[in-house]
Coordinates of C-alpha atoms in Angstrom, one line a residue:
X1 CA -29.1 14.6 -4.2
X2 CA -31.3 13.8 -1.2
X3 CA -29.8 14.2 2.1
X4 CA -27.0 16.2 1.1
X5 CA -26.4 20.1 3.0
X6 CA -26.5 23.1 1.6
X7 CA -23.0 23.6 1.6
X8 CA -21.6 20.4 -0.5
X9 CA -24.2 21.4 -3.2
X10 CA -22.1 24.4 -3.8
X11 CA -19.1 22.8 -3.7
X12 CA -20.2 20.9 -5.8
X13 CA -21.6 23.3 -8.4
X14 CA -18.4 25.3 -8.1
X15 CA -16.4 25.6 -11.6
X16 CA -13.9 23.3 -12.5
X17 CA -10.5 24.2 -11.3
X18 CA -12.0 27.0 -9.1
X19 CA -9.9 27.3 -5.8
X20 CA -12.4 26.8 -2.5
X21 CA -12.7 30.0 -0.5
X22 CA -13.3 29.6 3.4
X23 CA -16.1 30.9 3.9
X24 CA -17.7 28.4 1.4
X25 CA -16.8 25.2 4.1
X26 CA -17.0 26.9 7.3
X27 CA -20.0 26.6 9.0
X28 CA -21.3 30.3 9.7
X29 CA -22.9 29.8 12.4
X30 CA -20.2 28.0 14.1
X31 CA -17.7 30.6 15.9
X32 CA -13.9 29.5 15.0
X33 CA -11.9 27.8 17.9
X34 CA -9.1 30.1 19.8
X35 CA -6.3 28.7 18.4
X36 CA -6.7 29.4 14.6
X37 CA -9.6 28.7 11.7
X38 CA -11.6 25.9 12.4
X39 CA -11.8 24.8 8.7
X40 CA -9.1 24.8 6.3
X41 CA -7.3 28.5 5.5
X42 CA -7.8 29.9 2.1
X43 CA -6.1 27.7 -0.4
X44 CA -3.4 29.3 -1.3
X45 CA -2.4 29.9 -5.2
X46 CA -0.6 27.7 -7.4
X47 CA 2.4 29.4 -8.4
X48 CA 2.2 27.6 -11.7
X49 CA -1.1 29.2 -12.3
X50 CA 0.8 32.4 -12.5
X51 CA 2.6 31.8 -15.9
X52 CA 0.2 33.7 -18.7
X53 CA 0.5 33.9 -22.5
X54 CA 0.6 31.8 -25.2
X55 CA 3.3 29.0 -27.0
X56 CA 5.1 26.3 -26.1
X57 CA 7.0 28.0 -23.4
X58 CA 4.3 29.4 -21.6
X59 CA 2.6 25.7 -21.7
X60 CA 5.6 24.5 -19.9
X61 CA 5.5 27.4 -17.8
X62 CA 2.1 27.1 -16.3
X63 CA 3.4 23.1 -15.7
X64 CA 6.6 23.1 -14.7
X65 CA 6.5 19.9 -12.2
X66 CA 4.6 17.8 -15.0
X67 CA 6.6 18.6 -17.5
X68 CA 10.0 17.4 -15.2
X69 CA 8.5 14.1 -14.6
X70 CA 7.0 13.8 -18.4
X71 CA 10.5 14.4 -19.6
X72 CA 12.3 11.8 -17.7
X73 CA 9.4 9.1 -18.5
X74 CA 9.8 10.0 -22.4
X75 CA 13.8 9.7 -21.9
X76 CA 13.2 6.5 -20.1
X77 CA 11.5 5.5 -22.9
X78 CA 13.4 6.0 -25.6
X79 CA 16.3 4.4 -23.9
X80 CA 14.1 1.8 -23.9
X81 CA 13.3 1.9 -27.3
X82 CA 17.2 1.9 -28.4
X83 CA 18.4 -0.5 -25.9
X84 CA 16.0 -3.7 -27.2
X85 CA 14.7 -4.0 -30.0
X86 CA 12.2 -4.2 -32.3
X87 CA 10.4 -5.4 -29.3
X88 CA 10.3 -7.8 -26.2
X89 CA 7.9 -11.2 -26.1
X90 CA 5.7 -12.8 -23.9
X91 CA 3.9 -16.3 -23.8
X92 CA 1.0 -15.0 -25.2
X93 CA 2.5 -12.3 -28.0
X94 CA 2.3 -16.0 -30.3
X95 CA -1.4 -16.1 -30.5
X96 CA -2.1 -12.6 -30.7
X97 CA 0.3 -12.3 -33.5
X98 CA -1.4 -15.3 -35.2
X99 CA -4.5 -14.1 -35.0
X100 CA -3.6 -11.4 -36.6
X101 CA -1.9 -12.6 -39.6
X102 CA -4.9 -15.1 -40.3
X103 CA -8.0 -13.3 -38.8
X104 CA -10.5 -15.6 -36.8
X105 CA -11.9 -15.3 -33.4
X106 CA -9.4 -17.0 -30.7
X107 CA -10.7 -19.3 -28.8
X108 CA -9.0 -17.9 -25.6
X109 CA -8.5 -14.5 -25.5
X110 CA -10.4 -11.8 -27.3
X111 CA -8.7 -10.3 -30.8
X112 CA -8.8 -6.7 -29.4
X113 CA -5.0 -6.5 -29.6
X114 CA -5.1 -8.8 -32.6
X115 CA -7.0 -6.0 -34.8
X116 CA -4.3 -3.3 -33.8
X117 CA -1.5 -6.0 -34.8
X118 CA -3.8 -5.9 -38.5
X119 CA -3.8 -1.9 -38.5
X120 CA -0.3 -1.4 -38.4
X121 CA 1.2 -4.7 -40.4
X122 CA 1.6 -3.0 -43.1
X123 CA 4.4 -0.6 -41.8
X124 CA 6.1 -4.1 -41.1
X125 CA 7.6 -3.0 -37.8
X126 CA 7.4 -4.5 -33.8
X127 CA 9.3 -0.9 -33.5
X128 CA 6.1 0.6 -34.2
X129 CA 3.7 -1.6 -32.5
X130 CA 5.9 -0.9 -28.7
X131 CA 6.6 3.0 -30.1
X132 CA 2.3 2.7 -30.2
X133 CA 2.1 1.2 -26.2
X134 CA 4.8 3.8 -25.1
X135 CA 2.5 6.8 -26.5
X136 CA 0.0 5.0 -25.2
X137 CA 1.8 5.2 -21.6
X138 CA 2.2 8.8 -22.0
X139 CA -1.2 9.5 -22.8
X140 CA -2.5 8.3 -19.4
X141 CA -0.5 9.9 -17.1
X142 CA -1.6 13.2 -19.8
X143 CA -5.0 12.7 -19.2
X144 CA -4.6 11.8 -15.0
X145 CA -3.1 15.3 -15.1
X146 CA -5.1 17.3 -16.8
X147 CA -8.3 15.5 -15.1
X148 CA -7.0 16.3 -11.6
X149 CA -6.2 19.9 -12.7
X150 CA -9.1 21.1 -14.7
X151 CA -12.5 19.4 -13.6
X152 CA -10.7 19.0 -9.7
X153 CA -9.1 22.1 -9.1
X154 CA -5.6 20.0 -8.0
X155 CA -2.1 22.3 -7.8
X156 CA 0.2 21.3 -10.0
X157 CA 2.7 19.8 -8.0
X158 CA 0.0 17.4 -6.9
X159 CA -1.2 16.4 -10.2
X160 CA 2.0 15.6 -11.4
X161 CA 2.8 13.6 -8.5
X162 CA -0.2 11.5 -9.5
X163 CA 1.3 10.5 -13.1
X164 CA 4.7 9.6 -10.9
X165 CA 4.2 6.0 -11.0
X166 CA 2.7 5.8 -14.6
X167 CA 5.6 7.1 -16.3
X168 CA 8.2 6.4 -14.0
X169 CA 7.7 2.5 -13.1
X170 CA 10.4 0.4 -15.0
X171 CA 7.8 -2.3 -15.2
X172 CA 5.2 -0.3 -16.8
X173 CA 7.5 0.9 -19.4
X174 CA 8.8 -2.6 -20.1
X175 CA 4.8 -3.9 -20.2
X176 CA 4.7 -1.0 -22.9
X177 CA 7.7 -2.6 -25.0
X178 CA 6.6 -5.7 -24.9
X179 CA 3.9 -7.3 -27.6
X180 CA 0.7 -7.6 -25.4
X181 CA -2.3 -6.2 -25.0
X182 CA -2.4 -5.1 -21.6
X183 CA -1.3 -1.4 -22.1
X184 CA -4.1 -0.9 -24.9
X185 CA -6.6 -1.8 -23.0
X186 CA -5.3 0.2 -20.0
X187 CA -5.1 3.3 -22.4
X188 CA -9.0 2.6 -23.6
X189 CA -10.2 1.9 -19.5
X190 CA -8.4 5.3 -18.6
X191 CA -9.8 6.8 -21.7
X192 CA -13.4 6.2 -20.8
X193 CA -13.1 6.8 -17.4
X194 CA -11.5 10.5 -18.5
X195 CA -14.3 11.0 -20.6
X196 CA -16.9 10.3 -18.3
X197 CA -15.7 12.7 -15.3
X198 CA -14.5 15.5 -17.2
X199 CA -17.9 16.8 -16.7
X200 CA -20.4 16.7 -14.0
X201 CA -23.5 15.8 -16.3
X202 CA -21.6 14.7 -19.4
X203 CA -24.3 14.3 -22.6
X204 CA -25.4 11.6 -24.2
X205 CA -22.6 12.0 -26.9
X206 CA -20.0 11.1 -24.2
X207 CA -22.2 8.9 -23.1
X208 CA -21.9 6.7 -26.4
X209 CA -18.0 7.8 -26.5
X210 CA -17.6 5.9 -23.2
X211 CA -20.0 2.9 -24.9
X212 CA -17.5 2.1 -28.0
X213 CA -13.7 2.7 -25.7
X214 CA -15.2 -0.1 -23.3
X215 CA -16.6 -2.2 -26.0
X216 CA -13.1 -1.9 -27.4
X217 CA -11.8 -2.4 -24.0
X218 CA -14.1 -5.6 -23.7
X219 CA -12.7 -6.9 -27.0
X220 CA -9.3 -6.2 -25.9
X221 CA -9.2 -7.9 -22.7
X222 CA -12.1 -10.0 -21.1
X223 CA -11.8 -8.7 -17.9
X224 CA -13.4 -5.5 -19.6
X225 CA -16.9 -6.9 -18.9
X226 CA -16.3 -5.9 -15.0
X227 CA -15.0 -2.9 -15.7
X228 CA -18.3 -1.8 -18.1
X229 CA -20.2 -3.3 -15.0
X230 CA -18.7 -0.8 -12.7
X231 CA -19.3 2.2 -15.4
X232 CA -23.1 1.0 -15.3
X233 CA -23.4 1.4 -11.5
X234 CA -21.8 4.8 -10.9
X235 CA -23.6 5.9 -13.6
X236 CA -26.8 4.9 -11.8
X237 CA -25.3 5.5 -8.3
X238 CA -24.6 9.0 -9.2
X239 CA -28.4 9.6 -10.7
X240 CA -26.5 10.9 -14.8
X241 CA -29.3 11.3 -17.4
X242 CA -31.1 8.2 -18.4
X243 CA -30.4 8.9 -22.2
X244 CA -26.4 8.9 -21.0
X245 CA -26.5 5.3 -20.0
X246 CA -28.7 4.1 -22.2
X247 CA -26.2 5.4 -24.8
X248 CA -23.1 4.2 -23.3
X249 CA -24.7 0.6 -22.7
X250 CA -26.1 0.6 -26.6
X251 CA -23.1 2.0 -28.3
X252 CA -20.7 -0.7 -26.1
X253 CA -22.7 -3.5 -27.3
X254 CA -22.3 -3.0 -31.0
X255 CA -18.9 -3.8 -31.0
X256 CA -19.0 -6.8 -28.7
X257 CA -22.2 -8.4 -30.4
X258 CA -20.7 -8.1 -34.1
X259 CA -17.9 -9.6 -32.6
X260 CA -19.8 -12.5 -30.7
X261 CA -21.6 -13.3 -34.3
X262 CA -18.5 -13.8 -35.6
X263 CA -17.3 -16.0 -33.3
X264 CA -20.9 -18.2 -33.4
X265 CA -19.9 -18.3 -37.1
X266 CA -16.6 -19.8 -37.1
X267 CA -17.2 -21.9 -33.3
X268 CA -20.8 -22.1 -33.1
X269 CA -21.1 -20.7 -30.1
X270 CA -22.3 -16.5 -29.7
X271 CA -19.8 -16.4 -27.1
X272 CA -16.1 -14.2 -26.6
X273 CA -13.7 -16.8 -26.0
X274 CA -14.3 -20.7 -24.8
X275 CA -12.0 -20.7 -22.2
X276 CA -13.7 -19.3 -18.8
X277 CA -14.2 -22.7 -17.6
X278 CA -11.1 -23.8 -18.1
X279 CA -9.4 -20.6 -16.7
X280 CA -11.2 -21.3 -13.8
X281 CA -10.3 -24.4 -13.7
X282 CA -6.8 -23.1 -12.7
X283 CA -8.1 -21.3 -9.6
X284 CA -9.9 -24.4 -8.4
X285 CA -7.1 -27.1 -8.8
X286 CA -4.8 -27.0 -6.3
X287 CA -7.4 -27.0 -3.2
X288 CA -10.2 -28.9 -5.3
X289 CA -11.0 -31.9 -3.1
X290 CA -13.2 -34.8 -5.0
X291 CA -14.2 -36.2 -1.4
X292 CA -16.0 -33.1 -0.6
X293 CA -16.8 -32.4 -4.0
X294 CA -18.7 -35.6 -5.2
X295 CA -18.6 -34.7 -9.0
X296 CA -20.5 -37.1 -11.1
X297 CA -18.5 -39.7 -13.1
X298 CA -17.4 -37.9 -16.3
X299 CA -15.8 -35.2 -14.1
X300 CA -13.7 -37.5 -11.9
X301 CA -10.9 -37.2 -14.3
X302 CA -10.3 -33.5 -13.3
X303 CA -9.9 -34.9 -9.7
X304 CA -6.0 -35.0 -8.3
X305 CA -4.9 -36.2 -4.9
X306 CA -3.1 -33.5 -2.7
X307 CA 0.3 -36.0 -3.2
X308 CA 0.1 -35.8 -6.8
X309 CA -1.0 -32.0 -7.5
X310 CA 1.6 -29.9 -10.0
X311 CA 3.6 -27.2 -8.1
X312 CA 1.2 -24.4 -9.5
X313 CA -2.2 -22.9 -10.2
X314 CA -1.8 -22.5 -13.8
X315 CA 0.0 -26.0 -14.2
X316 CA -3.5 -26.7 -13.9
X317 CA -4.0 -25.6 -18.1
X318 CA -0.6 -25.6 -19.3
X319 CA 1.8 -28.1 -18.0
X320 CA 1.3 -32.0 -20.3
X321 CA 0.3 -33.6 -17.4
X322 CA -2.6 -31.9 -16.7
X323 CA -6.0 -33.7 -15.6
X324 CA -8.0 -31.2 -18.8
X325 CA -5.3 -33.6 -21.0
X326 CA -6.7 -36.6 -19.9
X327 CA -10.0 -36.5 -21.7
X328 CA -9.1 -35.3 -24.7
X329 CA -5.6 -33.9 -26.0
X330 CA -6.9 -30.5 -27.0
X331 CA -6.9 -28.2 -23.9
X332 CA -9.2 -25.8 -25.1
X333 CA -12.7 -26.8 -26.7
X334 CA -16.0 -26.5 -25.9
X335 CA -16.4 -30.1 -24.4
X336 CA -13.1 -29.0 -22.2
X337 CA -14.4 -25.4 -20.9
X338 CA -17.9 -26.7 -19.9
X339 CA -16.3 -30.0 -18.1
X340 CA -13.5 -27.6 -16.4
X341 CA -16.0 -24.8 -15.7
X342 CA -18.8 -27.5 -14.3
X343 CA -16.3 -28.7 -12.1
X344 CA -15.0 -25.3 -11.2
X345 CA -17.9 -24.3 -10.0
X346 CA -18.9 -27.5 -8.2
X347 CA -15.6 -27.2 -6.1
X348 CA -16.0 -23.4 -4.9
X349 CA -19.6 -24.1 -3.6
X350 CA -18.1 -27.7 -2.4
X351 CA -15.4 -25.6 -0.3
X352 CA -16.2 -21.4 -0.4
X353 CA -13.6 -21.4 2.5
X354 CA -10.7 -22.7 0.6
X355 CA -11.5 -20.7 -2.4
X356 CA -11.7 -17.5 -0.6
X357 CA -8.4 -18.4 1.0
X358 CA -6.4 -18.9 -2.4
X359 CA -8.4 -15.9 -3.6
X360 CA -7.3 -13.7 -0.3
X361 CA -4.0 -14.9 -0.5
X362 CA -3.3 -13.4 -4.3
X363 CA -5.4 -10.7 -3.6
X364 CA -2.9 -9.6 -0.7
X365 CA 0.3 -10.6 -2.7
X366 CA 0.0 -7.6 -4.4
X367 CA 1.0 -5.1 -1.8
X368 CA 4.2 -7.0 -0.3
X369 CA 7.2 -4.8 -0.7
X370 CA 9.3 -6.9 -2.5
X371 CA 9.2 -8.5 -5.7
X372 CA 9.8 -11.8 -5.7
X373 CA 9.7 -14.8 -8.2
X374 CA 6.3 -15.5 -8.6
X375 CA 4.5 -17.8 -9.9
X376 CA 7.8 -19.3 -11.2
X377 CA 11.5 -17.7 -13.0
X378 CA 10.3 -18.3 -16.5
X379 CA 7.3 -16.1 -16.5
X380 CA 9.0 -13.4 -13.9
X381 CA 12.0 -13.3 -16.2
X382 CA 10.0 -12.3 -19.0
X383 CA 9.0 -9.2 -17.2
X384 CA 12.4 -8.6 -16.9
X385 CA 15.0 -6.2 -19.1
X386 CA 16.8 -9.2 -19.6
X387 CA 20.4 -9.1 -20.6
X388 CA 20.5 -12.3 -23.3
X389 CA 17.1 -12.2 -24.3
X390 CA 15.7 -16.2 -25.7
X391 CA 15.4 -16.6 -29.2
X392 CA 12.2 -16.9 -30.9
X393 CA 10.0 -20.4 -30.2
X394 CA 9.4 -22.7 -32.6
X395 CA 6.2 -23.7 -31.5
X396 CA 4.3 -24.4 -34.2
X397 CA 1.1 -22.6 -35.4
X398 CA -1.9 -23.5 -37.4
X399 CA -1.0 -24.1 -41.4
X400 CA 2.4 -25.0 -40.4
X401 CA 4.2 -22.0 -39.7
X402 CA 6.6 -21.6 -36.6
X403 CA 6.0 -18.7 -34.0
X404 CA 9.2 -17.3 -35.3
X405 CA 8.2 -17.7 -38.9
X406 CA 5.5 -15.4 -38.4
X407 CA 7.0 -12.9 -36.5
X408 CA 9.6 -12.8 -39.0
X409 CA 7.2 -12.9 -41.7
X410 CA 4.7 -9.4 -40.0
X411 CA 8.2 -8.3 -39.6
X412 CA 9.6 -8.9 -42.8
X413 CA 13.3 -8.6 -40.9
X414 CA 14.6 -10.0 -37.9
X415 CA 11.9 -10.4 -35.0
X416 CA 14.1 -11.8 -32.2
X417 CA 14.9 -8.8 -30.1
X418 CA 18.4 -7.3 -30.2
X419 CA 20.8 -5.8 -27.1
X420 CA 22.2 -2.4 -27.7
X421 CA 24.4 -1.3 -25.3
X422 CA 24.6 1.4 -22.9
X423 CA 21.2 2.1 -23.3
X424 CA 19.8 -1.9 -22.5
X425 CA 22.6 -1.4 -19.7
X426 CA 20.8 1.4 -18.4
X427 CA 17.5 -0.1 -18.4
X428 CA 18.4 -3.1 -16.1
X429 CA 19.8 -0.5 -13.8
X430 CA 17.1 1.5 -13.6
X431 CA 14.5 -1.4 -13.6
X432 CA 16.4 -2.5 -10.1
X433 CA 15.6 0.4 -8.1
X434 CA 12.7 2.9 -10.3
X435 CA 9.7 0.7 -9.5
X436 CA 6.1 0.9 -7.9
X437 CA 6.1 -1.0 -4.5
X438 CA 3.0 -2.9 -3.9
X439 CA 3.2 -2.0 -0.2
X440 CA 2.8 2.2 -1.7
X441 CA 0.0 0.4 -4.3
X442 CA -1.5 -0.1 -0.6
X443 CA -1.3 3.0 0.3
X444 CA -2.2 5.0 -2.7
X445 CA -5.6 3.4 -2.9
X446 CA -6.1 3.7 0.9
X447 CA -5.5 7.3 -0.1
X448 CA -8.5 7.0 -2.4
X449 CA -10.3 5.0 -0.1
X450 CA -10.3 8.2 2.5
X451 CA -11.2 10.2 -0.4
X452 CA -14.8 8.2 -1.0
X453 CA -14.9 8.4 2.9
X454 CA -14.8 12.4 3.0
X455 CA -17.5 12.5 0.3
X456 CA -19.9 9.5 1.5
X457 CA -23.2 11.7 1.3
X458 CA -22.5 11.0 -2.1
X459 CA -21.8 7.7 -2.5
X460 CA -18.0 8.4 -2.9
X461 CA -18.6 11.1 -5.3
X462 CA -16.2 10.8 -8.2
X463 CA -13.5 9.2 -7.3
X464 CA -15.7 6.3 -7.0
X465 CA -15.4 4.8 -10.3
X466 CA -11.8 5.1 -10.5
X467 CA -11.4 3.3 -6.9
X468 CA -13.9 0.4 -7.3
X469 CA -12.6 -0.4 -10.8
X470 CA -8.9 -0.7 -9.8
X471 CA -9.8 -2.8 -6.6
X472 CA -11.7 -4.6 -8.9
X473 CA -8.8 -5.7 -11.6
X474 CA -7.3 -6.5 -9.1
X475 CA -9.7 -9.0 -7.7
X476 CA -10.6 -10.4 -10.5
X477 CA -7.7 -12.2 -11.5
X478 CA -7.5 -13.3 -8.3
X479 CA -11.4 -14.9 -8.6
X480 CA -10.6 -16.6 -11.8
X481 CA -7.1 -17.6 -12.6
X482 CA -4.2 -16.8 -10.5
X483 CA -2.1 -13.7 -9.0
X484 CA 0.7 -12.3 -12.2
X485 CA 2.2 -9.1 -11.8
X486 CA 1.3 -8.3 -15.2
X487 CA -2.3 -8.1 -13.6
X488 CA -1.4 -5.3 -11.3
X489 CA 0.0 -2.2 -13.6
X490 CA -3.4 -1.6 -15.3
X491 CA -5.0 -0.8 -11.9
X492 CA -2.2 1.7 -10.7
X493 CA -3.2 4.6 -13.1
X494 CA -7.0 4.6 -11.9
X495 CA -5.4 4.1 -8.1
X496 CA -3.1 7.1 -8.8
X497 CA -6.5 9.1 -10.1
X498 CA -8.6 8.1 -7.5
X499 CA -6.0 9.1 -5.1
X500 CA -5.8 12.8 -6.7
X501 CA -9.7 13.3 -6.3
X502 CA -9.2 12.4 -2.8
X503 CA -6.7 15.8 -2.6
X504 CA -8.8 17.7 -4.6
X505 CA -10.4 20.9 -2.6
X506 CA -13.5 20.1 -2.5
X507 CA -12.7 16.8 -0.6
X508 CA -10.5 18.4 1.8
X509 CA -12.8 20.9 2.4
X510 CA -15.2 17.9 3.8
X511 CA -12.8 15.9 5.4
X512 CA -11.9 19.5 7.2
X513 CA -15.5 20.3 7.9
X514 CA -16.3 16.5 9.4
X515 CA -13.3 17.0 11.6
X516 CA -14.1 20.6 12.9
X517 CA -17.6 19.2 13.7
X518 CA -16.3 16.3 15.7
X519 CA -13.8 18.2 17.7
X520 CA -17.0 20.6 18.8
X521 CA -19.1 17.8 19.7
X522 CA -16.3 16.2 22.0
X523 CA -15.8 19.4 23.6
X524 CA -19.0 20.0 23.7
X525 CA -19.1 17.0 25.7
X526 CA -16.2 17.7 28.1
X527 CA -17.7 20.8 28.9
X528 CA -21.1 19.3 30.1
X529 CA -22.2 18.4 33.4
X530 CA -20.5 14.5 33.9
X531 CA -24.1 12.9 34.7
X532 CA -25.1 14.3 31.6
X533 CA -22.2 12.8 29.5
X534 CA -23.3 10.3 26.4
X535 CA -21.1 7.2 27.5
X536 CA -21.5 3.7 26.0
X537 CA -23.7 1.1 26.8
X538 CA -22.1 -1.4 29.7
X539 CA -22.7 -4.8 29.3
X540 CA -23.9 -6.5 33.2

């Protein structure tokens, strides 16, 4: 790439894995300083690199740190699996779990999740389904470690301190046992993003991989569309073959057009969901101000006094005395999502400073240290290992049938989940102290951050893509809805990677070699004549 020395190209080209020699980042024509090396010594081997020979005790051998922390996150897991079961519940299991015993496109969320609900009714087990989400678990902090180690040359110790918070976090593990989709579509965002850097020029055959696990990704969560956006532009950014994006971007949109045609069939509209407007409706309503806004008359309805205003964000969909409920009793419809998202949008131009304020103010909720009740006890409690888990709702569903009729029914067996004790005792234990601050979620992807600094000839290099996508999930919930902690474990795995590549030797052999040369140039400096010192400009 243009601009970039001599040395970094070879660094670059080195093999994967490939331990960095000093002579390859010291400058030779640069004499080293008294005291010691001026770049970094010779790395130094990785005693887990010594193991050799084949089976499954040489395997754990050569990766004797990951293995320690693998086996306590599949022992965590399994108590997890005995201690509640079949499974735990959210809000939003209900509809996923309806869509997939009658198939048709939600109207809110995508039926990603719904489809692997379909794969694996006929074993008739939740069991299964969270036994699925746990693998699933595994599998990333699998792939963050063999990433790190093979195409980034990472010791072990390093790379297994990298899958530390993915298979250690209590709150990840209970995401993974409960029925939602966030932990499939984190699996199918890490997936891609393995495949893509696992080479330097992948082919056009990953290429199209990538494609179908984000258009998979896409149908699983909505959110997916930023991430394929931030694929697109480090595929550009970092100059891969033409025929490699063209095949990702072709390949992703199969799945996401067949499924768009299906929803034009059944809601007229080629669309994902109808319910962006009225999501972001929910960001807009407790600072939207109708003085300042002006809507036109049909809108005014949406319009609440400060006085009057529910105690939260998403009170703004959900709670019966919301303004969307005063048009028309359904919340979500077409005429309700373009009303909510024409206000929406009216209000964040109206008052860009009070939007970027709420929008800050989630943003940095994320990295307090403690976790506190947020947005309110009944949805923090439900990520919760909770003692006396609720029964089943009764809400009821289309054609009649209860919430807890058709859990029952995809169960064929009880669905409300049961307490075993010790093991549920141990998990509320462990939940209380084993978790994933946000403050070191701060500092992990600062970590990263100084990783895309050390490599900035090259736009960040590759732990781009892993950094600007989790800072991006993590914005974008803030942008359109409001801050949940559920929102916040799918970024830590691609935080934890970009953090790795930041450690890698190749980026500490820059970060080294931008140091040495600014220590020479301030001694060079203090060693010149003082009228011939470089000092700052002084404002008279």
């Amino acid at each position: 790439m243009a601009g970039a020395t001599s040395d970094e190209t070879a660094l670059d080209e080195a093999a994967p894995g490939s331990q960095v020699k000093e002579a390859e980042i010291t400058p030779p024509a640069e004499p080293a300083e008294p005291s010691g090396p001026a770049g970094p010594g010779p790395a130094k081997p990785d005693p887990e690199r010594r193991v050799r020979g084949i089976g499954f005790w040489a395997l754990v051998g050569r990766h004797r740190s990951f293995t320690a922390v693998l086996t306590i996150g599949v022992l965590v897991r399994v108590t997890a699996l005995l201690g509640y079961r079949p499974a735990m519940w959210f809000n939003d299991s209900y509809d996923y779990l309806h869509a997939a015993m009658r198939p048709y496109p939600h109207p809110i969320r995508p039926n990603g999740y719904s489809f692997l609900l379909m794969v694996l009714r006929p074993f008739h087990s939740f069991a299964l389904v969270v036994t699925v989400q746990h693998i699933m678990g595994v599998a990333m902090a699998v792939m963050i470690y063999a990433l790190l180690r093979r195409r980034f040359g990472l010791p072990g110790w390093g790379a297994a301190l990298a899958t530390v918070p993915v298979l250690l976090d209590a709150y990840q593990i209970q995401l993974e046992h409960v029925i939602l989709s966030d932990v499939p579509f984190t699996f199918l965002v890490v997936s891609a993003i393995t495949l893509l850097l696992w080479r330097a020029q992948p082919s056009w055959r990953i290429g199209a991989a990538v494609g179908l696990v984000l258009g998979l990704a896409t149908l699983t969560r909505s959110v997916g569309l930023p991430v394929l956006f931030a694929v697109a532009v480090f595929m550009v950014v970092q100059r891969m073959r033409w025929r490699v994006i063209a095949a990702m971007l072709a390949v992703c949109s199969l799945p996401m057009v067949a499924y768009m045609g299906w929803f034009q069939a059944v809601h007229g509209k080629f669309a994902m969901t109808e319910s962006s407007g009225i999501f972001l409706y929910a960001r807009v309503y407790k600072f939207a101000d109708c003085d300042k806004i002006k809507p036109p008359v049909h809108e005014i309805p949406l319009c609440v006094e400060p006085q009057h205003r529910l105690r939260f964000s998403q009170d703004g969909i959900w709670n019966r005395k919301s303004p969307l409920l005063r048009n028309e009793p359904e919340r979500f419809s077409p005429t309700q999502n373009k009303l909510a998202g024409d206000f929406s949008k009216r209000a964040i131009m109206s008052q860009p400073d009070d939007y970027l304020k709420v929008m800050a103010g989630d943003f940095f909720r994320v990295f307090r240290w403690e976790r506190t009740v947020f947005p309110d006890w009944a949805t923090y409690e439900q990520y919760e290992f909770r003692e006396k888990p609720p029964p089943l709702p009764d809400w009821r569903m289309s054609r009649g049938a209860t919430a807890a009729q058709e859990a029952a029914q995809y169960e064929q067996g009880r669905a409300r989940p049961t307490v075993v004790e010790p093991f549920a005792g141990v998990m509320r234990t462990y939940q209380d102290h084993f978790y994933l601050r946000g403050t070191l979620l701060g500092v992990i992807l600062l970590a990263g951050l100084a990783g895309l600094a050390a490599s900035w000839r090259r736009f960040g290099g590759p732990a781009l893509l892993p950094w600007i996508t989790s800072v991006g999930l993590l914005l974008a919930p803030a942008a359109t809805a409001e801050f949940d902690y559920r929102y916040i474990l799918p970024t830590v795995p691609l935080a934890c990677l970009a953090a790795g590549i930041a450690f890698t030797p190749q980026a500490r052999a820059r970060l080294g070699r931008i140091t040495w040369r600014r220590r020479r140039r301030d001694e060079e400096q203090e060693g010149r004549p003082e009228a011939d010192r470089k000092t700052e400009p002084v404002s008279v």
